Coordinates of N, CA and C and ligand atoms in Angstrom, one line a residue:
M1 N 34.4 65.3 85.8 CA 34.4 66.3 86.9 C 35.2 65.7 88.1
R2 N 35.7 66.7 88.9 CA 36.6 66.2 90.0 C 35.9 65.4 91.1
K3 N 36.7 64.6 91.7 CA 36.1 63.7 92.8 C 36.2 64.4 94.1
N4 N 35.3 64.0 95.0 CA 35.4 64.4 96.4 C 36.3 63.3 97.1
I5 N 37.2 63.7 97.9 CA 38.2 62.8 98.5 C 38.3 63.1 100.0
V6 N 38.3 62.1 100.9 CA 38.7 62.3 102.3 C 39.9 61.4 102.5
A7 N 41.0 61.9 102.9 CA 42.2 61.0 103.1 C 42.7 61.2 104.5
G8 N 43.0 60.0 105.1 CA 43.5 60.0 106.5 C 45.0 59.8 106.5
N9 N 45.7 60.8 106.9 CA 47.2 60.7 107.1 C 47.5 60.4 108.5
W10 N 47.9 59.1 108.7 CA 48.1 58.6 110.1 C 49.4 59.2 110.6
K11 N 50.3 59.7 109.8 CA 51.6 60.2 110.2 C 52.3 59.0 110.9
M12 N 53.2 59.3 111.9 CA 53.9 58.2 112.5 C 53.2 57.8 113.8
N13 N 52.0 57.2 113.6 CA 51.1 56.7 114.6 C 50.6 55.3 114.3
C14 N 50.3 54.6 115.4 CA 49.7 53.3 115.3 C 50.7 52.1 115.2
S15 N 50.6 51.2 116.2 CA 51.3 49.9 116.0 C 50.5 49.1 115.0
L16 N 51.0 48.0 114.6 CA 50.3 47.2 113.6 C 48.9 46.8 114.0
S17 N 48.8 46.3 115.3 CA 47.4 45.9 115.7 C 46.5 47.1 115.8
E18 N 47.0 48.2 116.3 CA 46.1 49.5 116.4 C 45.7 49.9 114.9
G19 N 46.6 49.8 114.0 CA 46.4 50.2 112.7 C 45.3 49.3 112.0
K20 N 45.4 48.0 112.2 CA 44.5 47.1 111.6 C 43.1 47.3 112.2
K21 N 43.0 47.6 113.5 CA 41.7 47.8 114.2 C 41.1 49.1 113.6
L22 N 41.9 50.1 113.5 CA 41.4 51.4 113.0 C 40.9 51.2 111.6
A23 N 41.7 50.6 110.7 CA 41.4 50.5 109.3 C 40.1 49.6 109.2
S24 N 40.0 48.5 109.9 CA 38.8 47.6 109.8 C 37.6 48.4 110.2
E25 N 37.7 49.2 111.3 CA 36.5 50.0 111.7 C 36.1 51.0 110.6
V26 N 37.1 51.7 110.1 CA 36.7 52.7 109.0 C 36.1 52.0 107.8
I27 N 36.7 50.9 107.4 CA 36.2 50.2 106.2 C 34.8 49.8 106.4
N28 N 34.5 49.2 107.6 CA 33.1 48.7 107.8 C 32.1 49.9 107.9
M29 N 32.6 50.9 108.6 CA 31.7 52.1 108.7 C 31.4 52.7 107.3
V30 N 32.4 52.8 106.5 CA 32.2 53.4 105.2 C 31.2 52.5 104.4
Q31 N 31.4 51.2 104.5 CA 30.5 50.3 103.7 C 29.1 50.4 104.2
D32 N 28.9 50.5 105.6 CA 27.6 50.5 106.1 C 26.9 51.8 106.2
E33 N 27.7 52.9 106.2 CA 27.0 54.2 106.6 C 27.1 55.3 105.6
I34 N 28.1 55.2 104.7 CA 28.4 56.4 103.8 C 27.5 56.3 102.6
K35 N 26.8 57.3 102.3 CA 25.9 57.3 101.1 C 26.5 57.9 99.9
S36 N 27.4 58.9 100.0 CA 28.0 59.5 98.9 C 29.1 58.6 98.3
D37 N 29.6 59.0 97.1 CA 30.6 58.2 96.5 C 32.0 58.8 96.7
T38 N 32.1 59.5 97.8 CA 33.4 60.1 98.3 C 34.5 59.1 98.3
Q39 N 35.6 59.4 97.7 CA 36.7 58.4 97.8 C 37.5 58.6 99.1
V40 N 37.7 57.5 99.7 CA 38.4 57.5 101.1 C 39.8 56.9 100.9
I41 N 40.8 57.5 101.4 CA 42.1 57.0 101.3 C 42.7 56.8 102.7
L42 N 43.2 55.6 103.0 CA 43.9 55.4 104.2 C 45.4 55.5 104.0
I43 N 46.1 56.3 104.8 CA 47.5 56.5 104.5 C 48.3 56.2 105.8
P44 N 48.6 54.9 106.0 CA 49.3 54.5 107.2 C 50.8 54.6 106.9
P45 N 51.6 54.4 108.0 CA 53.1 54.3 107.8 C 53.4 53.2 106.8
F46 N 54.6 53.3 106.1 CA 55.0 52.3 105.1 C 54.8 50.8 105.6
I47 N 55.3 50.6 106.9 CA 55.4 49.2 107.3 C 54.0 48.5 107.5
H48 N 53.0 49.3 107.5 CA 51.6 48.7 107.6 C 50.9 48.6 106.3
L49 N 51.5 49.1 105.2 CA 50.8 49.2 104.0 C 50.2 47.8 103.5
T50 N 51.0 46.8 103.5 CA 50.4 45.5 103.0 C 49.3 45.0 103.9
S51 N 49.5 45.1 105.2 CA 48.4 44.6 106.1 C 47.1 45.4 105.9
I52 N 47.2 46.7 105.7 CA 46.0 47.5 105.6 C 45.4 47.2 104.2
Q53 N 46.2 47.0 103.2 CA 45.7 46.7 101.9 C 44.9 45.4 101.9
S54 N 45.4 44.4 102.7 CA 44.6 43.1 102.7 C 43.3 43.3 103.4
L55 N 43.1 44.3 104.2 CA 41.8 44.6 104.8 C 40.9 45.4 103.8
I56 N 41.5 46.2 103.0 CA 40.8 47.0 102.1 C 40.3 46.1 100.9
G57 N 41.1 45.2 100.5 CA 40.7 44.2 99.5 C 40.4 45.0 98.2
S58 N 39.2 44.7 97.6 CA 38.9 45.3 96.3 C 37.8 46.4 96.5
S59 N 37.7 47.0 97.7 CA 36.7 48.0 97.9 C 36.8 49.1 96.8
A60 N 35.6 49.5 96.4 CA 35.5 50.5 95.3 C 35.7 51.9 95.9
Q61 N 35.4 52.0 97.2 CA 35.4 53.4 97.8 C 36.6 53.7 98.7
V62 N 37.3 52.6 99.2 CA 38.5 52.9 100.1 C 39.7 52.4 99.3
S63 N 40.7 53.3 99.3 CA 42.0 52.9 98.7 C 43.2 53.2 99.7
L64 N 44.4 52.8 99.2 CA 45.5 52.9 100.1 C 46.5 53.9 99.5
G65 N 47.1 54.7 100.4 CA 48.1 55.7 100.0 C 49.3 55.6 100.9
A66 N 50.4 56.2 100.5 CA 51.6 56.2 101.3 C 52.0 57.7 101.7
Q67 N 52.9 57.8 102.6 CA 53.1 59.2 103.1 C 54.3 59.9 102.4
N68 N 55.0 59.1 101.6 CA 56.2 59.7 101.0 C 56.7 58.6 100.0
C69 N 57.5 59.0 99.0 CA 58.3 58.0 98.3 C 59.6 58.6 97.8
S70 N 60.5 57.8 97.4 CA 61.8 58.3 96.9 C 61.6 58.8 95.5
Q71 N 62.5 59.7 95.1 CA 62.6 60.2 93.7 C 63.4 59.2 92.8
H72 N 64.0 58.2 93.5 CA 64.9 57.3 92.7 C 64.1 56.0 92.5
A73 N 64.5 55.3 91.4 CA 63.8 54.0 91.1 C 64.1 52.9 92.0
K74 N 65.4 52.8 92.3 CA 65.9 51.7 93.1 C 67.4 51.9 93.4
G75 N 68.0 51.1 94.3 CA 69.4 51.2 94.5 C 69.8 51.5 95.9
A76 N 71.0 52.0 96.1 CA 71.7 52.2 97.4 C 71.2 53.5 98.1
Y77 N 70.0 53.4 98.5 CA 69.4 54.6 99.2 C 68.8 54.1 100.5
T78 N 69.6 53.7 101.5 CA 69.2 53.1 102.7 C 68.1 53.9 103.4
G79 N 67.0 53.1 103.7 CA 65.9 53.7 104.5 C 64.8 54.3 103.6
E80 N 65.1 54.3 102.3 CA 64.1 54.9 101.4 C 63.1 53.8 100.8
V81 N 62.0 54.3 100.3 CA 61.0 53.4 99.7 C 60.6 53.8 98.3
S82 N 60.6 52.9 97.4 CA 60.4 53.4 96.0 C 58.9 53.3 95.6
A83 N 58.7 54.0 94.5 CA 57.3 54.0 93.9 C 56.9 52.6 93.6
E84 N 57.8 51.8 93.0 CA 57.5 50.5 92.6 C 57.1 49.6 93.8
M85 N 57.8 49.8 94.9 CA 57.4 49.1 96.1 C 56.1 49.5 96.6
L86 N 55.7 50.7 96.5 CA 54.4 51.2 97.0 C 53.3 50.5 96.2
I87 N 53.5 50.6 94.9 CA 52.5 49.9 94.0 C 52.4 48.5 94.3
S88 N 53.5 47.8 94.5 CA 53.5 46.3 94.7 C 52.8 46.0 96.1
A89 N 52.8 47.0 97.0 CA 52.1 46.8 98.3 C 50.6 47.2 98.2
G90 N 50.2 47.7 97.1 CA 48.8 48.0 96.9 C 48.4 49.5 97.0
A91 N 49.4 50.4 97.2 CA 49.1 51.8 97.3 C 48.8 52.3 95.9
T92 N 47.9 53.3 95.8 CA 47.6 53.9 94.5 C 47.9 55.4 94.6
S93 N 48.2 55.9 95.8 CA 48.5 57.4 95.9 C 49.6 57.6 96.9
V94 N 50.2 58.7 96.8 CA 51.3 59.0 97.7 C 51.3 60.5 98.1
I95 N 51.4 60.8 99.4 CA 51.5 62.2 99.8 C 52.9 62.7 99.4
L96 N 53.0 63.9 98.8 CA 54.4 64.4 98.5 C 54.4 65.9 99.0
G97 N 55.4 66.2 99.6 CA 55.6 67.6 100.1 C 54.8 68.0 101.3
H98 N 54.5 67.1 102.1 CA 53.8 67.5 103.4 C 54.7 68.5 104.1
S99 N 54.1 69.4 104.8 CA 54.9 70.5 105.5 C 55.9 69.9 106.5
E100 N 55.6 68.7 107.1 CA 56.5 68.1 108.0 C 57.7 67.5 107.3
R101 N 57.5 67.1 106.0 CA 58.7 66.6 105.2 C 59.5 67.9 104.8
R102 N 58.8 68.9 104.5 CA 59.6 70.1 104.0 C 60.4 70.7 105.2
E103 N 59.8 70.7 106.4 CA 60.4 71.3 107.6 C 61.5 70.4 108.2
Y104 N 61.2 69.1 108.4 CA 62.1 68.3 109.2 C 63.1 67.5 108.3
F105 N 62.8 67.4 107.0 CA 63.6 66.6 106.1 C 64.1 67.4 104.9
N106 N 63.9 68.7 105.0 CA 64.4 69.7 104.0 C 64.0 69.4 102.6
E107 N 62.8 69.0 102.4 CA 62.3 68.8 101.0 C 62.0 70.1 100.3
S108 N 62.6 70.3 99.2 CA 62.4 71.5 98.5 C 61.4 71.3 97.3
D109 N 60.9 72.4 96.8 CA 60.0 72.3 95.6 C 60.7 71.7 94.4
E110 N 62.0 71.9 94.3 CA 62.8 71.3 93.2 C 62.8 69.8 93.3
L111 N 63.1 69.3 94.5 CA 63.1 67.9 94.8 C 61.6 67.3 94.6
L112 N 60.7 68.1 95.0 CA 59.3 67.6 95.0 C 58.8 67.5 93.5
A113 N 59.3 68.4 92.7 CA 59.0 68.3 91.2 C 59.4 67.0 90.7
D114 N 60.6 66.5 91.1 CA 61.1 65.2 90.6 C 60.3 64.1 91.2
K115 N 59.9 64.2 92.5 CA 59.1 63.1 93.1 C 57.7 63.0 92.4
V116 N 57.1 64.2 92.2 CA 55.8 64.2 91.6 C 55.8 63.5 90.2
K117 N 56.8 63.9 89.4 CA 57.0 63.4 88.1 C 57.2 61.9 88.1
F118 N 58.1 61.5 89.0 CA 58.4 60.1 89.2 C 57.2 59.2 89.6
A119 N 56.5 59.8 90.6 CA 55.2 59.1 91.0 C 54.3 58.9 89.9
L120 N 54.1 59.9 89.1 CA 53.1 59.8 88.0 C 53.6 58.8 86.9
E121 N 54.9 58.8 86.7 CA 55.5 57.8 85.7 C 55.2 56.4 86.2
N122 N 55.1 56.2 87.5 CA 54.8 54.9 88.1 C 53.4 54.7 88.4
S123 N 52.5 55.5 87.9 CA 51.1 55.4 88.0 C 50.6 55.5 89.5
L124 N 51.3 56.3 90.2 CA 50.8 56.6 91.6 C 50.2 58.1 91.5
T125 N 49.1 58.3 92.2 CA 48.5 59.6 92.2 C 49.3 60.4 93.3
P126 N 49.9 61.5 92.9 CA 50.5 62.4 94.0 C 49.5 63.2 94.7
I127 N 49.5 63.2 96.0 CA 48.7 64.1 96.8 C 49.7 65.2 97.2
F128 N 49.8 66.3 96.4 CA 50.8 67.3 96.6 C 50.4 68.3 97.6
C129 N 51.2 68.5 98.7 CA 50.8 69.4 99.7 C 51.5 70.8 99.5
C130 N 50.7 71.8 99.8 CA 51.3 73.2 99.8 C 50.7 73.9 101.0
G131 N 51.3 75.0 101.3 CA 50.7 75.8 102.4 C 51.7 76.7 103.1
E132 N 51.3 77.8 103.7 CA 52.2 78.8 104.2 C 52.3 78.7 105.7
K133 N 53.4 79.2 106.3 CA 53.5 79.3 107.7 C 52.8 80.6 108.2
L134 N 52.6 80.7 109.5 CA 51.9 81.8 110.1 C 52.5 83.1 109.7
E135 N 53.8 83.2 109.8 CA 54.4 84.6 109.5 C 54.2 85.0 108.1
V136 N 54.1 84.0 107.2 CA 53.9 84.4 105.8 C 52.4 84.9 105.6
R137 N 51.5 84.2 106.3 CA 50.1 84.7 106.2 C 50.0 86.1 106.8
E138 N 50.6 86.3 108.0 CA 50.5 87.6 108.7 C 51.1 88.7 107.8
A139 N 52.1 88.3 107.0 CA 52.7 89.4 106.2 C 51.9 89.5 104.9
G140 N 50.8 88.7 104.7 CA 50.0 88.9 103.5 C 50.6 88.3 102.3
N141 N 51.6 87.3 102.5 CA 52.2 86.8 101.3 C 51.8 85.3 101.0
H142 N 50.7 84.9 101.6 CA 50.3 83.5 101.4 C 50.1 83.0 100.0
E143 N 49.4 83.9 99.2 CA 49.1 83.5 97.9 C 50.4 83.4 97.0
Q144 N 51.2 84.4 97.3 CA 52.5 84.4 96.6 C 53.3 83.1 96.9
L145 N 53.3 82.7 98.1 CA 54.1 81.5 98.5 C 53.5 80.2 98.0
V146 N 52.2 80.1 98.1 CA 51.6 78.8 97.6 C 51.7 78.8 96.1
G147 N 51.5 80.0 95.5 CA 51.7 80.1 94.0 C 53.0 79.6 93.6
A148 N 54.1 80.0 94.3 CA 55.4 79.6 94.0 C 55.6 78.1 94.2
Q149 N 55.0 77.5 95.3 CA 55.2 76.1 95.5 C 54.5 75.3 94.4
I150 N 53.3 75.6 94.0 CA 52.7 74.8 92.9 C 53.3 75.1 91.6
N151 N 53.8 76.3 91.4 CA 54.4 76.6 90.1 C 55.7 75.8 89.9
Q152 N 56.5 75.8 91.0 CA 57.8 75.0 90.9 C 57.6 73.5 90.8
A153 N 56.7 73.0 91.6 CA 56.6 71.5 91.7 C 55.7 70.9 90.7
L154 N 54.7 71.7 90.2 CA 53.6 71.1 89.4 C 53.5 71.6 88.0
F155 N 53.8 72.9 87.8 CA 53.4 73.4 86.5 C 54.4 73.1 85.3
G156 N 55.4 72.2 85.6 CA 56.2 71.7 84.5 C 55.5 70.4 83.9
L157 N 54.4 70.0 84.6 CA 53.8 68.7 84.1 C 53.0 69.0 82.8
S158 N 52.7 67.9 82.1 CA 51.9 68.0 80.9 C 50.4 68.2 81.3
E159 N 49.6 68.5 80.3 CA 48.1 68.6 80.6 C 47.6 67.3 81.1
D160 N 48.0 66.2 80.5 CA 47.6 64.9 81.0 C 48.0 64.6 82.4
E161 N 49.3 65.0 82.7 CA 49.8 64.7 84.0 C 49.1 65.5 85.1
I162 N 49.0 66.8 84.9 CA 48.4 67.7 86.0 C 47.1 67.2 86.4
Q163 N 46.3 66.6 85.5 CA 44.9 66.2 85.8 C 44.9 65.0 86.7
K164 N 46.1 64.3 86.8 CA 46.2 63.1 87.7 C 46.6 63.5 89.1
V165 N 47.0 64.8 89.3 CA 47.5 65.2 90.6 C 46.3 65.6 91.5
V166 N 46.4 65.3 92.8 CA 45.5 65.9 93.8 C 46.3 66.9 94.6
I167 N 45.8 68.1 94.8 CA 46.5 69.1 95.6 C 45.8 69.2 97.0
A168 N 46.7 69.3 98.0 CA 46.2 69.5 99.3 C 46.7 70.8 99.9
Y169 N 45.8 71.8 100.1 CA 46.3 73.0 100.8 C 46.2 72.8 102.3
E170 N 47.4 72.9 102.9 CA 47.5 72.7 104.3 C 48.2 73.9 104.9
P171 N 47.5 74.9 105.4 CA 48.3 76.0 106.0 C 49.0 75.5 107.3
V172 N 50.3 75.7 107.4 CA 51.1 75.1 108.4 C 50.6 75.5 109.8
W173 N 50.1 76.7 109.9 CA 49.6 77.2 111.2 C 48.3 76.5 111.7
A174 N 47.7 75.7 110.8 CA 46.5 75.0 111.2 C 46.7 73.5 111.4
I175 N 47.9 73.0 111.2 CA 48.2 71.6 111.3 C 48.4 71.2 112.7
G176 N 47.6 70.4 113.3 CA 47.8 69.9 114.6 C 47.6 70.9 115.7
T177 N 47.2 72.1 115.4 CA 47.1 73.2 116.4 C 45.7 73.4 116.9
G178 N 44.7 72.8 116.3 CA 43.3 73.0 116.7 C 42.8 74.3 116.1
V179 N 43.6 75.1 115.4 CA 43.2 76.3 114.7 C 42.9 75.9 113.3
T180 N 41.7 76.0 112.8 CA 41.4 75.7 111.5 C 41.3 77.0 110.7
A181 N 41.7 76.9 109.4 CA 41.4 78.1 108.5 C 39.9 78.2 108.5
S182 N 39.4 79.4 108.4 CA 37.9 79.6 108.3 C 37.5 79.1 106.9
A183 N 36.3 78.8 106.7 CA 35.8 78.3 105.4 C 36.1 79.3 104.4
D184 N 36.0 80.6 104.7 CA 36.3 81.7 103.7 C 37.8 81.7 103.3
Q185 N 38.7 81.5 104.4 CA 40.1 81.5 104.1 C 40.5 80.3 103.2
A186 N 39.8 79.1 103.5 CA 40.1 77.9 102.7 C 39.6 78.1 101.2
Q187 N 38.4 78.6 101.1 CA 37.8 78.9 99.8 C 38.7 79.8 99.0
E188 N 39.1 80.9 99.6 CA 39.9 81.9 98.9 C 41.2 81.3 98.4
M189 N 41.9 80.5 99.2 CA 43.1 79.9 98.7 C 42.9 78.8 97.6
H190 N 41.8 78.0 97.8 CA 41.5 77.0 96.8 C 41.2 77.6 95.5
A191 N 40.4 78.7 95.6 CA 40.0 79.4 94.3 C 41.3 80.0 93.6
F192 N 42.2 80.5 94.5 CA 43.4 81.0 93.9 C 44.2 79.9 93.2
I193 N 44.3 78.7 93.9 CA 45.1 77.6 93.3 C 44.4 77.2 92.0
R194 N 43.1 77.1 92.0 CA 42.4 76.7 90.7 C 42.7 77.8 89.6
S195 N 42.7 79.0 90.0 CA 42.9 80.1 89.0 C 44.4 80.0 88.5
Q196 N 45.3 79.5 89.3 CA 46.7 79.3 88.8 C 46.7 78.2 87.8
I197 N 45.9 77.1 88.1 CA 45.9 76.0 87.1 C 45.3 76.5 85.8
T198 N 44.2 77.3 85.9 CA 43.6 77.8 84.7 C 44.6 78.6 83.9
S199 N 45.4 79.5 84.6 CA 46.3 80.4 83.8 C 47.4 79.5 83.2
N200 N 47.8 78.5 83.8 CA 48.9 77.7 83.3 C 48.5 76.6 82.3
Y201 N 47.2 76.2 82.4 CA 46.7 75.1 81.5 C 45.4 75.7 81.0
N202 N 44.2 75.3 81.5 CA 43.0 75.9 81.0 C 41.9 75.6 82.1
Q203 N 40.7 76.2 81.9 CA 39.6 76.1 82.8 C 39.2 74.6 83.0
E204 N 39.1 73.9 81.9 CA 38.6 72.5 82.0 C 39.5 71.7 82.8
I205 N 40.8 71.9 82.6 CA 41.8 71.1 83.4 C 41.7 71.5 84.9
A206 N 41.6 72.8 85.1 CA 41.5 73.3 86.5 C 40.3 72.7 87.2
N207 N 39.2 72.6 86.5 CA 38.0 72.0 87.1 C 38.0 70.5 87.3
S208 N 39.0 69.9 86.8 CA 39.1 68.4 86.9 C 40.1 68.1 88.1
V209 N 40.8 69.0 88.7 CA 41.7 68.7 89.7 C 41.1 68.9 91.1
S210 N 41.2 67.8 91.9 CA 40.6 67.8 93.3 C 41.6 68.6 94.2
I211 N 41.1 69.6 94.9 CA 41.9 70.3 95.8 C 41.3 70.1 97.3
L212 N 42.1 69.5 98.1 CA 41.7 69.1 99.5 C 42.2 70.2 100.5
Y213 N 41.5 70.3 101.5 CA 42.0 71.2 102.6 C 42.5 70.3 103.8
G214 N 43.5 70.7 104.4 CA 44.0 70.0 105.6 C 44.5 71.0 106.7
G215 N 44.2 70.6 107.9 CA 44.6 71.4 109.1 C 43.5 71.5 110.1
S216 N 43.6 70.6 111.1 CA 42.6 70.6 112.2 C 41.1 70.4 111.7
V217 N 40.9 69.6 110.6 CA 39.6 69.3 110.2 C 39.0 68.3 111.2
K218 N 37.8 68.5 111.7 CA 37.1 67.7 112.7 C 35.7 67.5 112.2
P219 N 34.9 66.5 112.8 CA 33.5 66.3 112.4 C 32.7 67.6 112.5
E220 N 33.1 68.5 113.5 CA 32.3 69.7 113.8 C 32.5 70.8 112.7
N221 N 33.7 70.8 112.0 CA 33.9 71.8 111.0 C 33.9 71.3 109.6
A222 N 33.9 70.0 109.4 CA 34.1 69.5 108.0 C 33.0 70.0 107.1
K223 N 31.8 69.9 107.5 CA 30.7 70.3 106.6 C 30.8 71.7 106.0
E224 N 31.1 72.6 106.9 CA 31.2 74.0 106.4 C 32.4 74.2 105.5
I225 N 33.5 73.5 105.8 CA 34.7 73.7 104.9 C 34.5 73.0 103.6
F226 N 33.9 71.7 103.6 CA 33.8 71.0 102.4 C 32.7 71.5 101.5
S227 N 31.8 72.4 102.1 CA 30.7 72.9 101.3 C 31.2 74.1 100.4
Q228 N 32.4 74.5 100.6 CA 32.9 75.6 99.8 C 33.1 75.1 98.3
E229 N 32.9 76.0 97.4 CA 32.8 75.6 96.0 C 34.1 75.0 95.5
D230 N 35.3 75.5 96.0 CA 36.5 74.9 95.5 C 37.2 73.9 96.4
V231 N 36.5 73.5 97.4 CA 37.1 72.6 98.4 C 36.5 71.2 98.1
D232 N 37.3 70.2 97.7 CA 36.8 68.9 97.2 C 37.1 67.8 98.2
G233 N 37.3 68.2 99.5 CA 37.5 67.2 100.5 C 38.6 67.6 101.4
G234 N 39.2 66.6 102.2 CA 40.2 67.0 103.2 C 41.3 65.9 103.3
L235 N 42.4 66.4 103.8 CA 43.5 65.6 104.2 C 43.6 65.7 105.7
I236 N 43.2 64.6 106.4 CA 43.0 64.6 107.8 C 44.1 64.0 108.6
G237 N 44.6 64.7 109.6 CA 45.6 64.1 110.5 C 45.0 63.5 111.7
G238 N 45.1 64.2 112.8 CA 44.7 63.7 114.1 C 43.3 63.0 114.1
A239 N 42.3 63.6 113.5 CA 41.0 63.0 113.5 C 40.9 61.8 112.7
S240 N 41.9 61.4 111.9 CA 41.8 60.2 111.1 C 42.2 59.0 112.0
L241 N 42.7 59.3 113.2 CA 43.1 58.2 114.1 C 42.0 57.7 114.9
K242 N 40.8 58.3 114.8 CA 39.6 57.8 115.5 C 38.6 57.5 114.5
S243 N 38.2 56.2 114.4 CA 37.4 55.8 113.3 C 36.1 56.5 113.2
R244 N 35.5 56.8 114.4 CA 34.2 57.5 114.4 C 34.3 58.9 113.9
D245 N 35.3 59.6 114.4 CA 35.5 61.0 113.9 C 35.8 61.0 112.4
F246 N 36.7 60.1 112.0 CA 37.1 60.1 110.6 C 35.8 59.8 109.7
T247 N 35.0 58.9 110.1 CA 33.8 58.5 109.3 C 32.8 59.7 109.3
N248 N 32.7 60.4 110.5 CA 31.8 61.5 110.6 C 32.3 62.6 109.7
I249 N 33.6 62.8 109.5 CA 34.1 63.8 108.5 C 33.7 63.4 107.1
I250 N 33.8 62.1 106.8 CA 33.4 61.7 105.4 C 31.9 61.9 105.2
K251 N 31.2 61.8 106.3 CA 29.7 62.0 106.2 C 29.4 63.4 105.9
A252 N 30.3 64.3 106.0 CA 30.0 65.7 105.6 C 29.5 65.8 104.2
F253 N 29.9 64.8 103.4 CA 29.4 64.9 102.0 C 28.1 64.2 101.7
D254 N 27.6 63.5 102.8 CA 26.3 62.7 102.6 C 25.1 63.7 102.4
Ligands
13P301 P1 45.7 67.7 111.6 O1 44.4 67.2 111.0 O2 46.1 66.8 112.8 O3 45.8 69.1 111.8 O4 46.8 67.3 110.5 C1 46.6 67.8 109.2 C2 47.7 67.2 108.3 O5 48.8 67.5 108.4 C3 47.2 66.1 107.3 O6 48.3 65.8 106.5

């Protein structure tokens, strides 16, 4: 059965000392206070990966993720980071297709299909992000758009591969805006995504894929959103930068 996951995407925030302090606090709080077996993923900027991994150590509940990776194995790609490097730094998962990468770095679903495949070949768990902009939702085309994103980037994968992917639904209008999708809006889209996996694979596979919600999740709204049947946790931005808030979000599963 699928896992509950709460992942903290630090984006481009935290100096090394700030990041180490934040990670240490979260790791200690998770160890001392969290009762559920929710998987917690810390996703710092690349440059902090090894330092944060040494704080995580061999924790069974907390793991390390990266915010992006190259679709190439190695070579003359200045400024890029490869899947092999991420693994060697201790990462076990990688965010792919975040809306900020799509918007500011022109990442397309075609490129993302390559990245997802490549991450899987290197034993990294892709946390694949999808989600619509406000004008798409207002026009009533959100399911069509998210359906196209997952279809292009994910549904070329084999049955074995798709079960290793985590999907994060992050409506762009809810990211960093303080506007959260209602629990009903989140559930509706998550159920739609799961139904698409069922149609392209089967029900058993659809039930094994964790689908996270992201966009202005806070301690105050986490419980209601995470209690929806098809919501298996969250991808948290701003609130993951405060150890108490992040831990209180994880506690929504206790
Ligand atoms: P916020 O939680 O700050 O809205 O960010 C969500 C997000 O983009 C996580 O990847």
